Coordinates of C-alpha atoms and ligand atoms in Angstrom, one line a residue:
Chain A
M508 CA 84.6 56.2 28.5
N509 CA 82.4 57.6 31.4
T510 CA 84.3 57.1 34.7
R511 CA 81.6 58.9 36.7
I512 CA 78.9 56.2 36.3
A513 CA 82.1 53.5 37.6
F514 CA 82.8 55.7 40.4
Q515 CA 79.2 56.1 41.5
T516 CA 78.6 51.9 40.8
I517 CA 81.5 51.0 43.0
V518 CA 80.6 53.6 45.6
R519 CA 76.8 52.5 45.2
K520 CA 78.0 49.0 46.0
E521 CA 80.3 49.9 49.1
I522 CA 77.7 51.7 51.0
G523 CA 75.1 49.6 50.0
R524 CA 77.4 46.5 51.6
F525 CA 77.9 48.3 55.1
M526 CA 74.4 49.5 55.6
R527 CA 73.1 45.6 54.5
I528 CA 75.3 44.2 57.3
W529 CA 74.9 47.0 59.5
P530 CA 75.1 45.0 62.7
Q531 CA 78.6 44.0 61.8
T532 CA 79.8 47.3 60.9
I533 CA 77.6 49.8 62.8
L534 CA 76.3 48.4 65.7
P535 CA 79.6 47.2 67.5
A536 CA 81.3 50.5 67.5
A537 CA 78.1 51.9 68.9
I538 CA 77.9 49.4 71.7
T539 CA 81.7 49.7 72.6
T540 CA 82.0 53.3 72.5
A541 CA 78.8 53.6 74.8
L542 CA 80.7 51.3 77.2
Y543 CA 83.6 53.8 76.8
F544 CA 81.5 56.7 77.7
L545 CA 79.7 54.9 80.8
I546 CA 82.8 53.4 82.5
F547 CA 85.7 56.0 81.5
G548 CA 83.4 59.0 81.7
Q549 CA 80.6 58.7 83.9
L550 CA 81.9 55.7 86.6
M551 CA 85.6 56.9 86.9
G552 CA 85.3 60.4 85.2
E553 CA 83.6 61.7 88.4
R554 CA 86.9 60.3 90.2
I555 CA 89.3 62.0 87.7
G556 CA 88.2 65.2 87.8
D557 CA 89.3 67.7 84.9
M558 CA 91.8 66.8 82.4
A559 CA 93.4 70.0 80.5
G560 CA 90.7 72.1 82.0
Q561 CA 87.6 70.1 80.8
R562 CA 85.6 67.6 82.5
Y563 CA 87.3 64.1 81.6
I564 CA 84.5 62.8 79.6
D565 CA 84.3 65.8 77.6
F566 CA 87.9 65.3 77.0
I567 CA 87.7 62.0 75.9
V568 CA 84.5 62.4 73.5
P569 CA 86.5 63.7 70.1
G570 CA 89.3 61.0 70.7
I571 CA 86.7 58.1 71.1
V572 CA 84.8 59.5 67.8
L573 CA 87.9 59.7 66.0
M574 CA 88.8 56.0 67.0
S575 CA 85.9 54.8 65.6
V576 CA 85.8 56.6 62.5
I577 CA 89.8 55.3 61.9
N578 CA 88.8 51.9 63.2
N579 CA 85.6 51.8 60.7
A580 CA 87.1 53.5 57.3
Y581 CA 90.3 51.0 57.6
S582 CA 88.2 48.1 58.3
N583 CA 85.6 48.5 55.8
V584 CA 87.9 49.0 53.1
V585 CA 90.2 46.2 54.1
A586 CA 87.1 43.6 54.6
S587 CA 85.5 45.1 51.1
F588 CA 88.5 45.0 48.9
Y589 CA 89.9 41.7 50.3
S590 CA 86.7 40.0 50.0
T591 CA 86.3 41.2 46.5
K592 CA 89.9 39.4 45.8
F593 CA 89.2 36.3 47.4
Q594 CA 85.6 35.9 45.9
R595 CA 87.7 36.9 42.7
H596 CA 84.7 39.3 41.6
I597 CA 87.7 41.9 41.5
E598 CA 87.6 40.8 38.0
E599 CA 84.5 42.4 37.2
L600 CA 86.5 45.8 37.6
L601 CA 89.6 44.6 35.8
V602 CA 87.9 43.8 32.5
A603 CA 86.2 46.7 32.5
P604 CA 87.9 50.0 31.2
V605 CA 87.8 51.3 34.8
P606 CA 91.3 53.2 35.4
P607 CA 92.8 52.4 38.6
W608 CA 92.4 55.6 40.2
V609 CA 88.6 55.2 40.1
I610 CA 88.7 51.8 41.6
L611 CA 91.1 53.5 44.4
A612 CA 88.7 56.3 44.7
G613 CA 85.6 54.2 44.9
Y614 CA 86.9 52.3 47.7
V615 CA 88.4 55.0 49.8
F616 CA 84.8 57.2 49.6
G617 CA 83.1 54.0 50.8
G618 CA 85.4 53.8 53.7
V619 CA 85.2 57.6 54.6
A620 CA 81.1 57.5 53.9
R621 CA 81.6 54.3 56.9
G622 CA 83.6 56.4 58.9
L623 CA 80.9 59.4 58.4
V624 CA 78.4 57.2 59.4
V625 CA 79.8 55.2 62.5
G626 CA 81.2 59.1 63.6
C627 CA 77.9 60.2 63.8
V628 CA 76.2 57.4 65.7
V629 CA 79.0 57.5 68.0
M630 CA 78.6 61.2 68.4
A631 CA 75.2 60.8 68.9
I632 CA 75.9 58.6 71.8
A633 CA 78.3 60.6 73.3
L634 CA 76.0 63.5 73.4
L635 CA 73.7 61.3 75.6
F636 CA 76.3 61.1 78.4
S637 CA 78.2 64.7 77.7
E638 CA 77.5 68.2 76.8
V639 CA 80.2 68.8 74.6
S640 CA 79.8 70.6 71.4
I641 CA 81.8 71.3 68.0
Q642 CA 83.4 74.8 68.3
D643 CA 84.8 74.8 65.2
Y644 CA 83.1 73.1 62.4
G645 CA 85.7 73.7 59.6
V646 CA 88.6 72.0 61.4
T647 CA 86.3 69.0 62.5
L648 CA 85.3 68.3 59.3
A649 CA 89.1 68.9 57.8
V650 CA 90.2 66.6 60.3
F651 CA 87.8 63.6 59.7
L652 CA 87.9 64.1 55.8
L653 CA 91.8 63.5 56.3
T654 CA 92.1 61.0 58.9
S655 CA 89.1 58.8 57.3
T656 CA 90.8 59.1 53.9
L657 CA 94.2 58.1 55.3
F658 CA 93.1 54.9 57.1
A659 CA 90.9 53.8 54.4
L660 CA 94.1 54.0 52.1
A661 CA 95.9 52.3 54.3
G662 CA 93.1 49.8 54.6
F663 CA 93.1 49.6 50.9
I664 CA 97.3 48.7 50.8
N665 CA 96.7 45.9 53.5
A666 CA 93.9 44.2 51.6
V667 CA 96.4 44.4 48.3
F668 CA 99.1 42.4 50.4
A669 CA 96.6 40.2 52.2
N670 CA 96.7 36.5 51.2
S671 CA 94.5 35.3 54.0
F672 CA 91.5 36.4 56.4
D673 CA 94.5 36.3 59.2
D674 CA 96.4 39.2 57.2
I675 CA 93.4 41.3 57.2
S676 CA 93.4 41.6 61.0
I677 CA 96.7 41.8 61.9
I678 CA 97.9 45.4 61.1
P679 CA 94.6 46.6 63.1
N680 CA 94.9 44.3 66.1
F681 CA 98.8 45.0 66.4
V682 CA 99.6 48.1 64.9
L683 CA 96.2 50.2 64.7
T684 CA 95.0 49.8 68.0
P685 CA 98.0 50.6 70.1
L686 CA 98.9 53.6 68.3
V687 CA 95.0 54.8 68.8
Y688 CA 95.1 53.8 72.7
L689 CA 98.4 55.7 72.9
G690 CA 97.1 58.4 70.4
G691 CA 96.1 60.5 73.3
V692 CA 92.7 59.7 73.6
F693 CA 92.1 59.2 77.1
Y694 CA 94.9 61.4 78.4
T695 CA 96.9 64.5 77.9
V696 CA 100.6 64.1 76.7
D697 CA 101.6 66.7 79.0
M698 CA 100.8 64.3 81.7
L699 CA 103.5 61.8 80.5
P700 CA 107.2 61.6 81.6
D701 CA 109.6 63.2 79.0
F702 CA 110.8 59.8 77.8
W703 CA 107.1 58.9 76.8
R704 CA 106.0 62.1 75.9
I705 CA 108.6 62.3 73.2
L706 CA 108.3 58.7 72.1
S707 CA 104.4 59.6 71.7
L708 CA 105.4 62.4 69.5
G709 CA 106.1 59.9 67.0
N710 CA 102.8 58.7 66.6
P711 CA 100.9 60.3 63.7
I712 CA 97.5 59.4 65.3
L713 CA 98.3 61.8 68.4
Y714 CA 98.1 64.7 65.9
M715 CA 94.8 63.8 64.5
V716 CA 93.2 62.9 67.7
N717 CA 94.5 66.4 69.1
A718 CA 93.8 68.4 66.0
F719 CA 90.1 66.7 66.1
R720 CA 90.2 67.7 69.7
F721 CA 90.9 71.3 69.0
G722 CA 87.8 71.4 66.9
F723 CA 85.4 70.3 69.6
L724 CA 87.0 71.9 72.6
G725 CA 89.5 74.5 71.3
I726 CA 92.3 72.4 72.9
S727 CA 95.5 70.8 71.5
D728 CA 98.6 69.2 73.0
I729 CA 100.4 70.1 69.5
P730 CA 100.1 72.8 66.7
L731 CA 97.2 72.1 64.3
W732 CA 99.4 73.2 61.0
Q733 CA 101.6 69.8 62.1
A734 CA 98.4 67.8 62.6
F735 CA 97.6 68.6 58.7
A736 CA 100.8 68.5 57.6
I737 CA 101.3 65.0 58.9
S738 CA 97.9 63.8 57.9
G739 CA 98.3 65.5 54.6
G740 CA 101.6 63.9 54.0
F741 CA 100.9 60.5 54.6
T742 CA 97.5 60.9 52.6
V743 CA 99.4 61.8 49.7
L744 CA 102.3 59.2 50.3
L745 CA 99.5 56.4 50.8
A746 CA 97.7 57.1 48.1
L747 CA 100.4 57.2 45.6
F748 CA 101.7 53.8 47.1
A749 CA 98.1 52.3 46.5
L750 CA 97.8 53.8 42.9
Y751 CA 101.1 52.4 42.0
L752 CA 100.3 49.0 43.5
L753 CA 96.8 48.9 41.6
Q754 CA 98.5 49.7 38.3
R755 CA 101.2 47.0 38.7
G756 CA 98.5 44.4 39.8
V757 CA 100.2 43.7 42.8
G758 CA 98.1 41.0 44.6
I759 CA 95.6 40.8 42.0
K760 CA 96.9 39.9 38.8
S761 CA 99.2 37.1 38.4
Chain B
M1264 CA 88.8 43.5 10.2
Q1265 CA 90.6 41.0 12.6
A1266 CA 88.3 40.9 15.9
L1267 CA 91.7 39.6 17.7
S1268 CA 95.2 39.4 16.9
L1269 CA 98.0 37.8 19.3
R1270 CA 101.7 38.1 18.1
H1271 CA 104.6 36.0 20.1
L1272 CA 102.3 35.7 23.5
R1273 CA 104.2 34.4 26.0
K1274 CA 103.7 34.1 29.4
T1275 CA 105.6 32.6 32.5
Y1276 CA 104.2 32.5 35.7
K1277 CA 105.7 33.6 38.9
N1278 CA 106.4 30.0 39.8
G1279 CA 108.3 29.6 37.0
I1280 CA 105.6 27.4 34.8
T1281 CA 105.8 28.7 31.0
A1282 CA 101.8 28.6 30.1
L1283 CA 102.4 30.2 26.5
N1284 CA 105.4 29.8 24.6
G1285 CA 104.9 32.2 21.7
I1286 CA 101.5 32.2 20.3
D1287 CA 100.2 33.5 17.0
L1288 CA 96.7 33.7 16.5
D1289 CA 94.2 35.7 14.3
V1290 CA 90.4 35.8 14.6
D1291 CA 88.1 37.3 11.9
E1292 CA 85.4 39.8 12.6
G1293 CA 82.2 37.6 12.9
D1294 CA 83.8 34.6 13.4
F1295 CA 82.5 31.6 15.4
F1296 CA 86.1 30.3 16.6
A1297 CA 87.0 27.3 18.7
L1298 CA 90.3 27.3 21.0
L1299 CA 90.7 23.8 22.3
G1300 CA 93.2 22.0 23.8
P1301 CA 93.9 19.3 26.7
N1302 CA 93.7 20.7 30.2
G1303 CA 96.9 22.6 31.2
A1304 CA 97.3 23.7 27.6
G1305 CA 97.1 27.5 28.2
K1306 CA 93.4 28.4 26.9
S1307 CA 92.5 30.3 30.2
T1308 CA 95.8 31.8 30.3
T1309 CA 95.5 33.0 26.9
I1310 CA 91.8 34.3 27.5
S1311 CA 92.8 35.7 30.9
I1312 CA 95.4 38.1 29.2
I1313 CA 93.1 39.0 26.6
A1314 CA 90.7 39.9 29.4
S1315 CA 93.7 42.2 31.3
L1316 CA 92.9 39.4 34.2
V1317 CA 96.7 38.4 33.7
T1318 CA 99.5 40.1 32.9
K1319 CA 101.8 38.9 29.6
T1320 CA 105.2 38.2 30.0
A1321 CA 105.8 39.2 26.0
G1322 CA 104.1 39.7 22.9
T1323 CA 101.3 41.6 21.4
V1324 CA 97.2 41.6 21.7
S1325 CA 94.9 43.8 19.4
V1326 CA 91.3 43.9 19.7
F1327 CA 89.5 45.5 16.5
G1328 CA 92.9 47.0 15.9
Y1329 CA 93.1 48.5 19.3
D1330 CA 96.4 47.6 21.3
L1331 CA 95.9 46.6 24.7
D1332 CA 99.1 48.3 25.8
R1333 CA 98.5 51.4 24.4
Q1334 CA 94.5 51.4 24.0
R1335 CA 93.5 49.5 26.6
D1336 CA 90.2 51.1 27.3
L1337 CA 89.1 51.2 23.7
A1338 CA 90.1 47.3 23.4
K1339 CA 88.4 46.9 26.9
S1340 CA 85.1 48.1 25.8
C1341 CA 85.3 45.6 22.8
I1342 CA 85.6 42.5 24.9
G1343 CA 83.2 40.2 27.3
L1344 CA 84.6 37.5 29.1
V1345 CA 82.8 34.6 30.6
P1346 CA 85.4 33.2 32.8
Q1347 CA 86.0 29.7 33.4
E1348 CA 85.8 30.1 37.3
I1349 CA 82.4 31.5 38.9
N1350 CA 83.4 35.0 40.0
F1351 CA 80.3 36.7 41.7
S1352 CA 79.9 38.3 44.6
Q1353 CA 78.2 35.7 46.9
F1354 CA 75.7 38.2 48.5
E1355 CA 74.8 40.3 45.7
K1356 CA 71.7 39.8 43.5
V1357 CA 71.5 38.6 40.0
F1358 CA 70.0 42.0 38.7
D1359 CA 72.4 44.1 40.5
I1360 CA 75.3 41.9 39.5
V1361 CA 74.4 42.6 35.7
V1362 CA 73.5 46.2 36.2
N1363 CA 76.8 47.1 38.4
Q1364 CA 78.7 45.3 35.7
A1365 CA 77.2 47.8 33.1
G1366 CA 78.2 50.7 35.7
Y1367 CA 81.8 49.6 35.2
Y1368 CA 81.4 50.0 31.7
G1369 CA 80.2 53.6 32.0
I1370 CA 76.6 52.8 30.9
P1371 CA 74.0 55.2 32.7
R1372 CA 71.8 53.5 35.1
R1373 CA 68.6 53.4 33.4
L1374 CA 70.0 52.0 30.2
A1375 CA 72.1 49.2 32.3
M1376 CA 68.6 48.1 33.9
Q1377 CA 66.8 47.5 30.6
R1378 CA 69.5 45.8 29.5
A1379 CA 70.0 43.8 32.5
E1380 CA 66.1 43.0 32.1
Q1381 CA 67.0 41.9 28.3
Y1382 CA 69.6 39.5 28.8
L1383 CA 68.4 38.1 31.9
R1384 CA 64.9 37.3 30.0
Q1385 CA 67.1 36.1 27.2
L1386 CA 68.9 33.6 29.4
S1387 CA 65.7 32.5 31.3
L1388 CA 67.0 33.9 34.6
W1389 CA 64.6 36.8 35.0
D1390 CA 62.9 34.9 37.6
K1391 CA 66.0 34.8 39.7
R1392 CA 66.8 38.6 39.6
D1393 CA 66.7 38.8 43.2
T1394 CA 68.4 35.7 44.1
A1395 CA 71.6 36.0 45.5
S1396 CA 74.1 34.5 43.5
R1397 CA 75.3 31.7 45.8
Q1398 CA 71.8 30.4 45.8
L1399 CA 72.0 29.8 41.8
S1400 CA 72.6 26.5 40.5
G1401 CA 75.8 25.6 38.5
G1402 CA 74.2 25.7 35.2
M1403 CA 72.4 29.2 36.2
K1404 CA 75.5 30.7 37.5
R1405 CA 77.1 30.0 34.0
R1406 CA 73.9 31.5 32.2
L1407 CA 74.2 34.5 34.5
M1408 CA 78.0 35.5 33.6
I1409 CA 76.8 35.4 29.6
A1410 CA 74.4 37.6 30.7
R1411 CA 77.0 40.1 32.6
A1412 CA 79.3 39.7 29.7
L1413 CA 76.8 40.9 26.9
V1414 CA 75.7 43.8 29.1
H1415 CA 77.9 46.2 27.4
Q1416 CA 77.1 44.9 24.3
P1417 CA 81.0 43.7 23.4
R1418 CA 82.2 43.0 19.8
L1419 CA 83.9 40.1 20.9
L1420 CA 82.3 37.8 23.2
I1421 CA 85.0 35.5 24.8
L1422 CA 83.7 32.1 26.4
D1423 CA 85.6 29.8 28.5
E1424 CA 84.2 26.4 29.1
P1425 CA 80.8 28.2 29.1
T1426 CA 78.9 24.8 29.2
A1427 CA 80.9 22.9 31.7
G1428 CA 78.4 21.1 34.0
V1429 CA 75.4 22.4 31.9
D1430 CA 72.7 20.0 31.2
I1431 CA 71.7 19.1 27.6
E1432 CA 68.7 20.8 27.1
I1433 CA 70.0 24.1 28.6
R1434 CA 73.4 23.4 26.7
R1435 CA 71.1 23.2 23.4
S1436 CA 69.4 26.5 24.3
M1437 CA 72.6 28.0 24.9
W1438 CA 74.1 26.9 21.5
D1439 CA 70.9 28.7 19.7
F1440 CA 71.6 31.8 21.7
L1441 CA 75.4 31.8 21.0
R1442 CA 74.7 31.2 17.2
Q1443 CA 72.1 34.1 17.0
I1444 CA 73.9 36.7 18.7
N1445 CA 77.0 35.4 16.3
R1446 CA 74.2 35.9 13.1
A1447 CA 73.9 39.4 14.3
G1448 CA 77.1 40.1 14.3
T1449 CA 79.2 39.4 17.4
T1450 CA 82.6 37.5 16.9
I1451 CA 82.7 34.6 19.4
I1452 CA 85.7 32.7 20.5
L1453 CA 84.6 29.7 22.5
T1454 CA 87.0 26.9 24.5
T1455 CA 85.4 23.6 25.6
H1456 CA 86.0 20.0 26.1
Y1457 CA 82.7 19.0 24.4
L1458 CA 84.4 18.6 20.9
E1459 CA 80.7 18.0 19.1
E1460 CA 80.0 21.4 20.6
A1461 CA 83.1 23.0 18.9
E1462 CA 82.2 20.9 15.8
S1463 CA 78.7 22.3 15.7
L1464 CA 79.1 25.6 16.4
C1465 CA 82.4 26.7 15.0
R1466 CA 83.9 27.7 11.7
N1467 CA 87.3 28.3 12.7
I1468 CA 89.5 26.2 15.2
A1469 CA 93.0 26.5 16.7
I1470 CA 94.4 23.7 19.0
I1471 CA 96.9 24.7 21.6
D1472 CA 98.8 22.1 23.4
Q1473 CA 101.5 22.7 26.1
G1474 CA 101.5 26.5 25.2
Q1475 CA 102.0 26.2 21.6
I1476 CA 99.0 26.3 18.8
I1477 CA 99.7 23.1 16.9
E1478 CA 96.6 23.4 14.2
N1479 CA 94.9 26.5 13.1
S1480 CA 92.5 26.2 10.3
A1481 CA 88.8 25.9 9.2
M1482 CA 86.8 23.4 10.7
T1483 CA 86.0 22.1 7.3
T1484 CA 89.5 21.7 6.3
L1485 CA 90.6 19.8 9.4
L1486 CA 87.9 17.4 9.3
A1487 CA 88.5 16.7 5.6
K1488 CA 92.2 15.7 7.1
L1489 CA 90.7 12.8 8.6
H1490 CA 91.6 9.6 6.3
T1491 CA 89.7 7.3 8.4
D1492 CA 86.6 7.0 10.5
S1493 CA 86.1 4.6 13.0
F1494 CA 82.6 2.8 13.8
I1495 CA 81.1 0.5 15.7
L1496 CA 78.7 -2.0 14.2
D1497 CA 76.2 -4.0 16.0
L1498 CA 75.5 -7.7 14.7
A1499 CA 72.5 -9.6 14.6
A1500 CA 73.8 -13.0 15.2
P1501 CA 77.0 -13.6 17.3
R1502 CA 80.0 -14.8 15.9
A1503 CA 83.1 -16.3 17.1
E1504 CA 85.9 -15.0 15.1
T1505 CA 86.6 -11.7 13.3
P1506 CA 85.2 -11.5 9.6
A1507 CA 87.8 -10.0 7.2
V1508 CA 87.0 -7.5 4.3
A1509 CA 89.7 -6.3 1.9
G1510 CA 91.0 -2.8 3.1
Y1511 CA 89.6 -2.4 6.4
Q1512 CA 90.8 -2.9 9.6
L1513 CA 87.9 -4.8 11.5
E1514 CA 87.9 -6.2 15.1
L1515 CA 85.4 -8.0 17.0
S1516 CA 85.3 -6.6 20.5
D1517 CA 82.5 -8.6 21.5
P1518 CA 80.3 -11.2 19.7
H1519 CA 77.7 -9.1 18.5
T1520 CA 79.9 -6.0 18.3
L1521 CA 82.5 -5.2 15.3
A1522 CA 84.9 -2.4 15.1
A1523 CA 85.6 -0.9 11.9
D1524 CA 88.1 1.5 10.7
V1525 CA 87.0 3.1 7.4
P1526 CA 89.4 4.7 5.0
K1527 CA 87.5 7.7 3.4
Q1528 CA 88.2 6.5 -0.6
L1529 CA 86.8 3.2 0.2
G1530 CA 83.5 4.1 1.9
L1531 CA 81.0 2.2 3.6
N1532 CA 79.3 0.7 0.9
N1533 CA 82.3 -1.8 -0.2
L1534 CA 82.2 -2.6 3.7
F1535 CA 79.0 -3.5 3.9
A1536 CA 79.0 -5.6 0.6
G1537 CA 81.6 -7.7 1.9
L1538 CA 80.2 -8.4 5.0
D1539 CA 76.7 -9.2 3.3
A1540 CA 78.9 -11.6 0.7
Q1541 CA 79.8 -13.4 4.3
G1542 CA 76.0 -13.5 5.6
I1543 CA 76.7 -11.0 8.4
T1544 CA 73.6 -8.7 9.1
V1545 CA 74.4 -5.2 10.4
V1546 CA 71.5 -4.2 12.7
S1547 CA 72.8 -0.4 13.2
M1548 CA 76.0 1.3 13.6
R1549 CA 77.5 4.4 15.4
N1550 CA 80.6 6.6 15.2
K1551 CA 83.4 5.3 17.8
H1552 CA 84.6 8.9 18.0
N1553 CA 83.3 12.1 17.4
R1554 CA 85.3 12.8 14.1
L1555 CA 86.8 16.5 15.8
E1556 CA 87.6 14.2 18.7
Q1557 CA 89.2 11.6 16.5
L1558 CA 91.4 14.4 15.0
F1559 CA 92.2 16.1 18.3
L1560 CA 93.4 12.9 19.6
D1561 CA 95.8 12.4 17.0
L1562 CA 96.9 15.7 16.9
V1563 CA 97.5 15.9 20.6
E1564 CA 99.0 12.2 20.7
G1565 CA 101.1 13.2 18.0
Q1566 CA 102.4 15.8 19.6
K1567 CA 103.6 14.0 22.5
G1568 CA 105.6 12.0 20.2
I1569 CA 107.5 14.8 19.0
A1570 CA 108.1 16.2 22.3
P1571 CA 111.7 15.3 24.1
Ligands
ATP2714 N1 97.8 31.5 38.3 C1 98.5 30.7 37.9 N2 100.2 30.7 38.4 C2 101.0 29.6 38.3 N3 100.5 28.8 37.3 C3 99.4 28.9 36.6 C4 98.2 29.7 37.0 N4 97.2 29.7 36.0 C5 97.6 28.5 35.4 N5 98.7 27.8 35.6 C6 99.5 27.1 34.8 O1 99.6 27.2 33.6 C7 99.2 26.4 32.4 C8 98.6 26.7 31.9 O2 97.0 26.9 32.3 P1 95.5 27.2 31.8 O3 94.9 27.6 32.7 O4 95.9 28.1 31.0 O5 95.2 26.0 31.0 P2 93.7 25.8 30.3 O6 94.5 25.2 29.1 O7 92.9 26.6 30.3 O8 93.3 24.4 31.1 P3 91.9 23.7 31.3 O9 91.4 23.1 30.0 O10 92.4 22.9 32.6 O11 91.0 24.8 31.7 C9 98.9 25.3 33.5 O12 100.1 24.7 33.8 C10 99.1 25.7 34.8 O13 99.1 25.1 36.0
MG2715 MG1 90.9 26.6 31.5

């Protein structure tokens, strides 16, 4: 059994899907982030001045790029896998000798690819407003890969449990968005009163945003190794959980 | 060699419904097999378990000797499934659907595209190759499911009501097509509610009712069990009362139409002779039910009789 061909087939289909419907999958991120850069960066940024020794617009660019990566990796997988379930063509995969890990890897890869495409588009827009550059490509790439994989996995698990279209928007709206906004995209946690700063340290996204910002600007509120340990740890846990769910057929087999 | 072998197969769904109550079934390699039964009997449940779409509660499934639990991938590669419910990605194009399915079976893309073309042509869908699946008619979707099920050239093709909602002409051409691939060596299992379809295609048959096999034999053996044939006779001249011919159960349903139950051992000649003697002319006649339909009704009705 040639699992490589099965994997390529899933990936080709996944990438084809979000490319075909780019006005829904790529354009919105481009528009929202352009607005962020315009309003927070240009208009308000002038008044805010420096943040952690950087121009404010430069400070927020890494977080905004990572925010779009997170949202898009997540929503690509949750929407695609849920509709695969909903329209029942998941059966095309279930009848065939495709091992669960290949199904999972295929969908996650699709989410990472969408994160990459959107991340690059947002980065290109950022360059219109700021002069930010990437100082450490290795760290930037590693954080991108870990974060997009992690949220693609989370989107997959969400889709497994979802029974309606409402279920696929609850987590993004009520969990993901607040965590991202409170994850130090727009400010450094050192500004916060102790209570809020310590609370913020319980937010895993804070670590990823800071590590990503380190890749761009060479500054971070937290040590890098913590960021990698946390995102790596969560990635492994979610991957194992998603595999277990697939193996058991939870949400897809009666 | 057995293409399929089920032992003590049971399924209780999460909602507590027991759909299968311990099924044993064997289908020989090369067979054209009919799995019949009323709505809700458990046909689709059986098929879905064989195709790994539903998890079984107990029992074993083996496909060409491969155990579905222990040699799942080998077993899966032998099976092609045409499910009862349409299950395409709505926006995917006809050609891509078939090619991608081949990809899931590990078939290299170039070969997959050749096969897709071959089967789409055979099922008269080649013109529609660039159409999104949701824009196909119901009959086209059924044919597309057949093309998709064949793309990895399975040794066992399982079709769950493939001709539901398909017009007569297409249905006949589907039959020819299925006969042809069966002759070429593919074992076929088919469910249908059109019993004349099962009668004309299938060599062996199982009838399932309320999650149990109530009949399993060769089609000819089964049809031989039918002791009486029922006919409808159209009369030349209207009659007021039912004529009588010894040995036959006759009933006048209207002045021009006579229903006759004909015991096999008496045959038809005696009936016509008897009617002739009374000056009754029969213009034409037809079977009241399809023969298999008659048997099916008897068996399923009989089953209801013994059910508590
Ligand atoms: N996913 C499911 N969850 C719960 N019960 C189910 C499910 N699928 C089928 N059933 C029940 O199992 C029984 C058998 O259903 P099945 O679909 O196997 O019948 P069938 O023989 O294919 O009928 P039909 O000829 O109508 O297609 C029915 O009582 C049905 O309600
Ligand atoms: Mg059914």
